[in-house]
Coordinates of C-alpha atoms in Angstrom, one line a residue:
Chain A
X285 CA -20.7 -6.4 6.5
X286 CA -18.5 -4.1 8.6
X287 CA -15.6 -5.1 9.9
X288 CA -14.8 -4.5 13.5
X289 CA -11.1 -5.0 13.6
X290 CA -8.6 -3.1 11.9
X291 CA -4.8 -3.5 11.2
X292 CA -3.6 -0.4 12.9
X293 CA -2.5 2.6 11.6
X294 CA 1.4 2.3 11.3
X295 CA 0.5 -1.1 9.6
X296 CA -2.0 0.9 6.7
X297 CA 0.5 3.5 6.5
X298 CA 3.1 0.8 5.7
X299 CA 0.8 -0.7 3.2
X300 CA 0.4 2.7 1.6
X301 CA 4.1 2.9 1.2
X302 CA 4.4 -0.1 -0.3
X303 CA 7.4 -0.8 2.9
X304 CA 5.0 -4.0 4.1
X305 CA 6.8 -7.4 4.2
X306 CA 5.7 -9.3 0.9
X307 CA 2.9 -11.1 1.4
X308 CA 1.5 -9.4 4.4
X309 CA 1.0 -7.0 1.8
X310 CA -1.9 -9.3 0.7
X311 CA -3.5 -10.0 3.6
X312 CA -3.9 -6.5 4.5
X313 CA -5.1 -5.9 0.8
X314 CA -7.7 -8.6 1.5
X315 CA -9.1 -6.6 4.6
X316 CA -8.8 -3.4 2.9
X317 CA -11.1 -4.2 0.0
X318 CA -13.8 -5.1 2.3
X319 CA -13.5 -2.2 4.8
X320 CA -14.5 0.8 3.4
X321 CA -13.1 2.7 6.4
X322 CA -9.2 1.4 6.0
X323 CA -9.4 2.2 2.5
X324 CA -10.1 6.0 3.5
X325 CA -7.2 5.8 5.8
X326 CA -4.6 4.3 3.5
X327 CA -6.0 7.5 1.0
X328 CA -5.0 9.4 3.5
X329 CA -1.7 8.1 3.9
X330 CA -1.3 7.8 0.5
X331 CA -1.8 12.0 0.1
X332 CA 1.0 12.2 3.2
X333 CA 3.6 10.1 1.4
X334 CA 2.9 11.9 -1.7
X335 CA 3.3 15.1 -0.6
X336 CA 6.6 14.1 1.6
X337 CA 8.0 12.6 -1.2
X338 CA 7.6 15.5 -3.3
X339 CA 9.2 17.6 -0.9
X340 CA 12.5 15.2 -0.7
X341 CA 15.4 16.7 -1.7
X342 CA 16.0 16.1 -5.7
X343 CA 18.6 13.2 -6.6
X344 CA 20.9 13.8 -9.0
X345 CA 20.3 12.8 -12.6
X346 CA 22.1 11.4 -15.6
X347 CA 22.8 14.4 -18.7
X348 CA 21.2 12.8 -20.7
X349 CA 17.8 11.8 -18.7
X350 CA 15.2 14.5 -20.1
X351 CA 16.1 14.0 -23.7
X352 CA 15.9 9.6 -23.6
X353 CA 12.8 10.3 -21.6
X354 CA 11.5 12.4 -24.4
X355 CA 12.6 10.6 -27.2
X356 CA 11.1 7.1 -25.9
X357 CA 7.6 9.2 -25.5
X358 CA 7.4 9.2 -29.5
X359 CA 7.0 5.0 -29.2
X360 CA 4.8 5.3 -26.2
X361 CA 1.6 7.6 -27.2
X362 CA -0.7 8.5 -23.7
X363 CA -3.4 6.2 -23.8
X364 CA -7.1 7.5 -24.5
X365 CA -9.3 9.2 -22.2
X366 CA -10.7 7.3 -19.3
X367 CA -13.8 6.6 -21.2
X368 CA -12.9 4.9 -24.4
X369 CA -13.1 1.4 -24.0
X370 CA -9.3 0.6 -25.1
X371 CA -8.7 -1.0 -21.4
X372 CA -9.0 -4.5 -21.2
X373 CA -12.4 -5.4 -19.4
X374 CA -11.6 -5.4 -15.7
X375 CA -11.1 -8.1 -13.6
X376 CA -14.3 -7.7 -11.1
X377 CA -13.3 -10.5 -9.1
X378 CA -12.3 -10.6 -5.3
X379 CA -8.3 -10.3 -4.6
X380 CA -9.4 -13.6 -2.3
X381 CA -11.0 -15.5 -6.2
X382 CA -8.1 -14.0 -8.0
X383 CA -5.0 -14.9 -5.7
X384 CA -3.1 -17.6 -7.6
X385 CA -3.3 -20.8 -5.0
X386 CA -1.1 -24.4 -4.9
X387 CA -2.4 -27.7 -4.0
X388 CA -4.7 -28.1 -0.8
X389 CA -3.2 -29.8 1.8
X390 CA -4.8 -31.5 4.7
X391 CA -3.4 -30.4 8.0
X392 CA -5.3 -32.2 10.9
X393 CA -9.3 -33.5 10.9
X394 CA -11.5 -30.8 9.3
X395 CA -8.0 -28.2 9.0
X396 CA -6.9 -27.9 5.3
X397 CA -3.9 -25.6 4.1
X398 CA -3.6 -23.7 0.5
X399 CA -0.3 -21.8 0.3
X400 CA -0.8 -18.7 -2.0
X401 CA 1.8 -18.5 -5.0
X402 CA 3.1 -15.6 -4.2
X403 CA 6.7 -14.5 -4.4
X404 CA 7.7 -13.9 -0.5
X405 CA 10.5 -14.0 1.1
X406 CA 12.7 -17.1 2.0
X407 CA 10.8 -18.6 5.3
X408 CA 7.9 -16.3 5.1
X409 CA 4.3 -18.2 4.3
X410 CA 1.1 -16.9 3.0
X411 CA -1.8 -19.3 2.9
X412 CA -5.5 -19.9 3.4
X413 CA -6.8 -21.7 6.5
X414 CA -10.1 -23.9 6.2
X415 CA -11.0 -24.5 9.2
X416 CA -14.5 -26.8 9.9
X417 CA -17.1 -25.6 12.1
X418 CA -16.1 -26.2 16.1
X419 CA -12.9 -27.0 15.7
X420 CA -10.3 -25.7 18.0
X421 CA -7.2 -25.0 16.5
X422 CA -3.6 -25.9 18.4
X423 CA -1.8 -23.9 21.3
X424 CA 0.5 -22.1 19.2
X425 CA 3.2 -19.0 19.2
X426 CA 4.9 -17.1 16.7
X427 CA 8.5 -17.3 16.3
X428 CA 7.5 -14.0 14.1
X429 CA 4.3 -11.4 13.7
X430 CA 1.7 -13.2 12.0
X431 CA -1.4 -11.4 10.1
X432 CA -4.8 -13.0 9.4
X433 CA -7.5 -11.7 7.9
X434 CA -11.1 -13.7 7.8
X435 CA -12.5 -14.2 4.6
X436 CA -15.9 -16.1 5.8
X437 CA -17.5 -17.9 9.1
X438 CA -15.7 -16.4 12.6
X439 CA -13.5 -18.0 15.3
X440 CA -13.0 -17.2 18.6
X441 CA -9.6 -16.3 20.4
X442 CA -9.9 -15.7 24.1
X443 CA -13.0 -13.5 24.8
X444 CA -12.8 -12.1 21.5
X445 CA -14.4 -12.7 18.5
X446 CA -13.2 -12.4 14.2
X447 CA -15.6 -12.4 12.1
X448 CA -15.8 -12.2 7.7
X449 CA -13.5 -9.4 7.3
X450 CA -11.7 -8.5 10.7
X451 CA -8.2 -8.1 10.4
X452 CA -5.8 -9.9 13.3
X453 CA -1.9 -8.9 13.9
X454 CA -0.4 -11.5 16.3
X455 CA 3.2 -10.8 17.3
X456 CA 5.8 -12.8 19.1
X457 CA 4.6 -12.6 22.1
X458 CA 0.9 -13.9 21.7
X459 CA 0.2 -17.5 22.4
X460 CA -3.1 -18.5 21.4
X461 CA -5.4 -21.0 20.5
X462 CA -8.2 -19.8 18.2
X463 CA -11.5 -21.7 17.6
X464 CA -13.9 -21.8 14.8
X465 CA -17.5 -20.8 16.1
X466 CA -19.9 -24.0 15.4
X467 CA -22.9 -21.3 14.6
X468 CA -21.6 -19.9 11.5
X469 CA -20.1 -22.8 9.2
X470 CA -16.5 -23.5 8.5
X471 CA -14.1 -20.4 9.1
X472 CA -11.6 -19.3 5.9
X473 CA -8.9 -16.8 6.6
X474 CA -6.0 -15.6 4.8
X475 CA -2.9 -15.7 6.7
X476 CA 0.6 -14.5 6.2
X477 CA 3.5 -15.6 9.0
X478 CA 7.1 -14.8 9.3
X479 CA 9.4 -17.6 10.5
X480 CA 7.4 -21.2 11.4
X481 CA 4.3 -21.2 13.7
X482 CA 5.8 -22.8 17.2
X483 CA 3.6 -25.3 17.7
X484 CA 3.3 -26.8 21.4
X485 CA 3.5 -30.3 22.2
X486 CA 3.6 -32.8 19.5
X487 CA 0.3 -32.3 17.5
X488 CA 2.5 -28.6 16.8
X489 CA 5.1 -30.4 15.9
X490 CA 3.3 -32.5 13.7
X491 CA 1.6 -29.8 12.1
X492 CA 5.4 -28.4 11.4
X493 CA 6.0 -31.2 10.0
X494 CA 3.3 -31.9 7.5
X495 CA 2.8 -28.3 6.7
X496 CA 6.0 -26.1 6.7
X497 CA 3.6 -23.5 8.1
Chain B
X1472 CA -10.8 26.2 -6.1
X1473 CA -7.9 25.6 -8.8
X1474 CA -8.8 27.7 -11.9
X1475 CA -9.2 25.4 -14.5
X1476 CA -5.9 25.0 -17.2
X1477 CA -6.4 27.5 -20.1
X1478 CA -5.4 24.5 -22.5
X1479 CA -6.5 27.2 -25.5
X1480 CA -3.9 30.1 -24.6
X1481 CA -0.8 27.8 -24.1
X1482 CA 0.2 28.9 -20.8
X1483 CA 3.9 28.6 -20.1
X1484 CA 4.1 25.2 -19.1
X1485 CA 6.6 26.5 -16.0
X1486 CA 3.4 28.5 -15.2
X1487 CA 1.1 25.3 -14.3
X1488 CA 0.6 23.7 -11.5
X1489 CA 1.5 19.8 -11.5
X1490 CA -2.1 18.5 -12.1
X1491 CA -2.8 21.1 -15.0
X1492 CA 0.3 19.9 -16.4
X1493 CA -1.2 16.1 -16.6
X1494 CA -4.5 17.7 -17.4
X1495 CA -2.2 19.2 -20.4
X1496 CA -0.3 15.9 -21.1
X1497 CA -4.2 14.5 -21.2
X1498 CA -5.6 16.8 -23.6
X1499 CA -3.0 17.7 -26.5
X1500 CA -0.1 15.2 -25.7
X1501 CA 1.6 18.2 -24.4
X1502 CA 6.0 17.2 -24.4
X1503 CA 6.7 20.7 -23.0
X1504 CA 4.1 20.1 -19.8
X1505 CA 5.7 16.6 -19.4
X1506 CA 9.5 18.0 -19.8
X1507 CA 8.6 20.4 -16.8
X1508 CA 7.0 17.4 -14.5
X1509 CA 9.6 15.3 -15.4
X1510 CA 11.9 17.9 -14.2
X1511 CA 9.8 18.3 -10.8
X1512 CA 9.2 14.5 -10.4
X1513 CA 11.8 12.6 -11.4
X1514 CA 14.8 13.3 -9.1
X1515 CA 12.2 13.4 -6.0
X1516 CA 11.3 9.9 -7.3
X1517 CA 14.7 8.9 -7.6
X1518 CA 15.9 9.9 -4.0
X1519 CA 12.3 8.2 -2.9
X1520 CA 13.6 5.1 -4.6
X1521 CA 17.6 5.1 -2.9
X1522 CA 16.1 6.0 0.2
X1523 CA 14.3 2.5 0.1
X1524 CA 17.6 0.7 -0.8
X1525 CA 17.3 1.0 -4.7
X1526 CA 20.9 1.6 -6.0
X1527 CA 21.1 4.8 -8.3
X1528 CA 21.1 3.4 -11.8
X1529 CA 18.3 1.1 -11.1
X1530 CA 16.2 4.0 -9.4
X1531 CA 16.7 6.0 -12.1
X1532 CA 15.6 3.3 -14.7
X1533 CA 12.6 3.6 -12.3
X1534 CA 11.5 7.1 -12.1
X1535 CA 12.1 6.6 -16.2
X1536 CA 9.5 4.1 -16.1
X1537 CA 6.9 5.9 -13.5
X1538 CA 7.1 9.0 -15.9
X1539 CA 6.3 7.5 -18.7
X1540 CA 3.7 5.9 -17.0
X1541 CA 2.4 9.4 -16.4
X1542 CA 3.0 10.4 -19.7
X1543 CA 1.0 6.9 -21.0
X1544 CA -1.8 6.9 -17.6
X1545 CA -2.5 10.6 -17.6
X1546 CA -5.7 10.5 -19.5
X1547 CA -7.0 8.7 -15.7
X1548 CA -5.8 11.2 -13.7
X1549 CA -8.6 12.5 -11.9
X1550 CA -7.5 15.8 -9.3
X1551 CA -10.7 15.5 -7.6
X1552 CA -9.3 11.8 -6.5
X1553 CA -5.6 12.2 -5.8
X1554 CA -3.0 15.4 -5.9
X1555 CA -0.4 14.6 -8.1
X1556 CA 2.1 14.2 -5.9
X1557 CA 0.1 11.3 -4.2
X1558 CA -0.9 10.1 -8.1
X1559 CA 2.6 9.9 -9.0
X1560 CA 3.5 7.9 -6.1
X1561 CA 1.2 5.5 -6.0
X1562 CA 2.6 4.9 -9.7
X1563 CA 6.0 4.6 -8.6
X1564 CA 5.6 2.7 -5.3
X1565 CA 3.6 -0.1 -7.3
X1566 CA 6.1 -0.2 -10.5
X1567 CA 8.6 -0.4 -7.2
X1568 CA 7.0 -3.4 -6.1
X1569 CA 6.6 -4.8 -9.3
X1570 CA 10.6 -4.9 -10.1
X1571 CA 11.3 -6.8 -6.9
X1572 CA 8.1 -9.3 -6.7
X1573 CA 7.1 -9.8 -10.1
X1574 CA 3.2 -8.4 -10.6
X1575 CA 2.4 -8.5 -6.9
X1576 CA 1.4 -5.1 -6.7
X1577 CA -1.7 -6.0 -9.3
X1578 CA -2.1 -8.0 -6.6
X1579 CA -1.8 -6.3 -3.1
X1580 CA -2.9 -3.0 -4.9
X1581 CA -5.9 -4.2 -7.2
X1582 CA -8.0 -2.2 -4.6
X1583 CA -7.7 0.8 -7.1
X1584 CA -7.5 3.5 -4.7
X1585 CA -7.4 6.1 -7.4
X1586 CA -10.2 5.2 -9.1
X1587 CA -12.4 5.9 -6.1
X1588 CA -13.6 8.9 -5.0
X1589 CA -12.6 10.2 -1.7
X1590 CA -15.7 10.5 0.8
X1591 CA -19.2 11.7 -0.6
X1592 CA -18.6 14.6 -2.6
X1593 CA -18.8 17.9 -2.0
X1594 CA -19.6 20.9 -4.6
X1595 CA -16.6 22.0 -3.7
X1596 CA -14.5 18.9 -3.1
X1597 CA -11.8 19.6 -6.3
X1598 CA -9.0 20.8 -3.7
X1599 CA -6.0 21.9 -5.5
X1600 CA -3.2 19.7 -5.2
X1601 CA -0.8 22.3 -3.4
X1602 CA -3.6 23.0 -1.4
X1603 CA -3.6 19.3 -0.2
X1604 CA -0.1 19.0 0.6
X1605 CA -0.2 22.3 2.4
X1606 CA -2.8 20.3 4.8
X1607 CA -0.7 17.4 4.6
X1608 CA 2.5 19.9 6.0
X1609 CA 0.3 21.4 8.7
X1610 CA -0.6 17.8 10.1
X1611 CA 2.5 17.0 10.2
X1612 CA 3.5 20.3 12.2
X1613 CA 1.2 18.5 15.1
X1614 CA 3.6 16.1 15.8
X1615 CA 6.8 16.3 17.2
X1616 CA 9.8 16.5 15.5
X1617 CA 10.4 12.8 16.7
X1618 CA 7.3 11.3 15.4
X1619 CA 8.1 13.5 12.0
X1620 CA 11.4 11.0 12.3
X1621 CA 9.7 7.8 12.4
X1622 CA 6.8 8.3 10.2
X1623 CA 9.7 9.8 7.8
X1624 CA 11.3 6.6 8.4
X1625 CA 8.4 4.4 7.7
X1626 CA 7.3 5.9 4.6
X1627 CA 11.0 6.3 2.8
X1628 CA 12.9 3.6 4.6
X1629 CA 12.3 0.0 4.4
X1630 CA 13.5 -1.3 7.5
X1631 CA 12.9 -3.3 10.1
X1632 CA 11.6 -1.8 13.7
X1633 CA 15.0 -2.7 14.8
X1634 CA 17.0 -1.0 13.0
X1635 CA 15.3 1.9 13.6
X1636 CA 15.9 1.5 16.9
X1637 CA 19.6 1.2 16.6
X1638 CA 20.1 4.2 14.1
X1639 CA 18.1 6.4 16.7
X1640 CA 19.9 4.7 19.7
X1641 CA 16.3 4.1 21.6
X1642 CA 15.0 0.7 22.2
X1643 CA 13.4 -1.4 20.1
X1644 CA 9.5 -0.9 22.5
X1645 CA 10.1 3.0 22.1
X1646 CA 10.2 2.2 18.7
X1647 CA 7.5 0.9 18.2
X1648 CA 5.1 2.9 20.3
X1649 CA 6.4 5.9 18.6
X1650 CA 5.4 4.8 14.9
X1651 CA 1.9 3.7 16.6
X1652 CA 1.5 6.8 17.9
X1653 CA 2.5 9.2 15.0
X1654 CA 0.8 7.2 12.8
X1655 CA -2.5 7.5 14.8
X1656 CA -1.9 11.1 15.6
X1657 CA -1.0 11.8 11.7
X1658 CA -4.2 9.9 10.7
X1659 CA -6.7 11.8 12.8
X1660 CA -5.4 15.0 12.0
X1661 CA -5.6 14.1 8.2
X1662 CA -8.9 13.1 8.9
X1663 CA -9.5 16.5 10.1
X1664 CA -8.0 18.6 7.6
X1665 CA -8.7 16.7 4.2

């Protein structure tokens, strides 16, 4: 599986900074670790900030840094090498199986909601979407940038279509109304939003309403 | 090609370059080789960490905690992998993370990055880390000095678009096209050069 849209570059160098908004963090993670090509180019952004940041100018330290530093080595040995087995066993699972999740909600016939527990920022949201096969989701805008990533199945959005691992960045002014592709089962995605979803007409407001999304 | 440390003959430890001084922490537990990249890394990682709106005593707490992270991690330092400069930083910008949003970088950053290796390898892959961040400086000479601002800004700054915008006076569009640009431009030439 090879993804065939990307979060764009300023958004991976971000990421590799560690300057993304919380949460979005994770959904770019969650495209990341399935597309072998963004993880090249957030190396690569990595090795830029790392080398800018070792050319900023120095900060000034305390007197007494070097020597605390030095003296709290004694309690902290350096761990063995690489191969001994003194790291716990690792966890092999997918950021998607691993992401700690609250209590599925039902949003609308065949849409379900699991917000993510994730520390985030007052307003923000991160959350899976289960959407069932052929359902078209609601007219909506974004009050703020929205990302998405697809974790199985594909919708459509205009002519375009997402599918298992394509990465989406909505922004203010995008109005859309995605739909899940009948073809290819129920469509999960991982979605992280800023501000509420602007729903149009009532069902939008409903959705508000039930959700908080 | 690096030469390889001559961990035998003791080697000034001011004589090293960064990686063989990890590679030297690594191997004998070496407190001279980790006084010397403390005194390269720390204030860098201290001005990385104000620059992103850590106040002083907290960022130095902070570059305390990434060195001794070195000092504990430095047995998985692998300089075929990462330069490190680019190591180090990782370290910091996660343990960064961390402080704010409790364990979210195990999280966002489980996707090891540093435990991959870069691209097929090639018999000669094992760049030096100065070499690397000599590449790093001559991509960044292909952009002008205003993208150098805003990718600059992205990397060390953590604000919003807008108030980008306003400290540059430009509006909030140019902004925005300029980081996608740089960023792109950066990228490829990376791509390129590394």
């Amino acid at each position: 599986m090879s993804a065939r849209h990307h979060p764009a570059d300023a958004v991976l160098a971000d990421y590799a900074a560690g300057t993304l908004r919380p949460g979005f963090d994770i959904v770019v993670a969650a495209h990341v670790e399935s597309c072998e090509r963004c993880r090249r180019h957030v190396r690569l952004f990595e090795k830029a900030a790392g080398a800018m940041m070792s050319d900023l100018p120095p900060a000034e330290m305390s007197a007494d840094a070097l020597p605390l530093m030095l003296a709290r080595l004694e309690r902290n040995p350096p761990a063995a090498s690489a191969d001994a087995p003194i790291a716990p066993p690792r966890d092999t699972r997918s950021l998607i199986e691993r992401l700690p999740v609250k209590r599925r909600r039902w949003l609308a016939p065949g849409v379900w909601v699991q917000p993510i527990d994730v520390p985030q920022l007052p307003g923000d949201k991160l959350y899976f979407l289960r959407v069932a096969a052929g359902i078209r989701g609601l007219h909506h805008g974004h009050s703020g940038p929205e990302f998405t990533a697809v974790v199985s199945g594909a919708l459509r959005d205009g002519k375009t279509t997402y599918r298992a691992g394509d990465f989406i960045e909505c922004d203010t002014e995008v109005v859309h109304r995605p739909k899940v592709l009948a073809q290819d089962g129920g469509c999960l995605c991982i979605a992280a939003s800023e501000g509420s979803l602007k729903g149009q007409g009532f069902l939008g407001e409903l959705i508000r309403t039930i959700a908080g999304v | 090609m690096t030469p390889e440390p001559s961990i035998e003959t003791s080697e000034p430890a001011r004589e090293l370059a960064p990686e063989d001084l990890i590679v030297a922490i690594a191997v004998r537990a070496d407190r001279d080789a980790f006084a010397r990249l403390f005194q390269l890394f720390a204030p860098r990682l201290k001005s990385y960490l104000i620059g992103l709106g850590t106040t002083p005593p907290a960022a130095e707490e902070l570059a305390q905690e990434a060195m001794l992270s070195v000092w504990r991690k430095a047995a998985f330092f692998n300089r075929s992998r990462a330069g490190a400069s680019t190591w180090i930083f990782t370290i910091a910008r996660n343990l960064r993370i961390d402080a704010a949003r409790k364990e979210r970088s195990a999280l966002a950053y489980a996707v090891d990055l540093s435990e991959e290796p870069d691209a097929p390898e090639q018999p000669d892959a094992i760049v030096s880390g100065a070499e690397r961040d000599l590449k790093v400086r001559e991509a960044l000479k292909s952009l002008t000095p205003d993208q150098v601002t805003v990718v600059r800004m992205s990397f060390f700054q953590e604000k919003p678009h807008s108030e980008i915008a306003a400290d540059l006076g430009i509006p909030l569009g140019t902004v925005k096209s300029r980081v996608r640009l740089a960023m792109a431009r950066l990228r490829e030439r990376l791509e390129e050069l590394l």
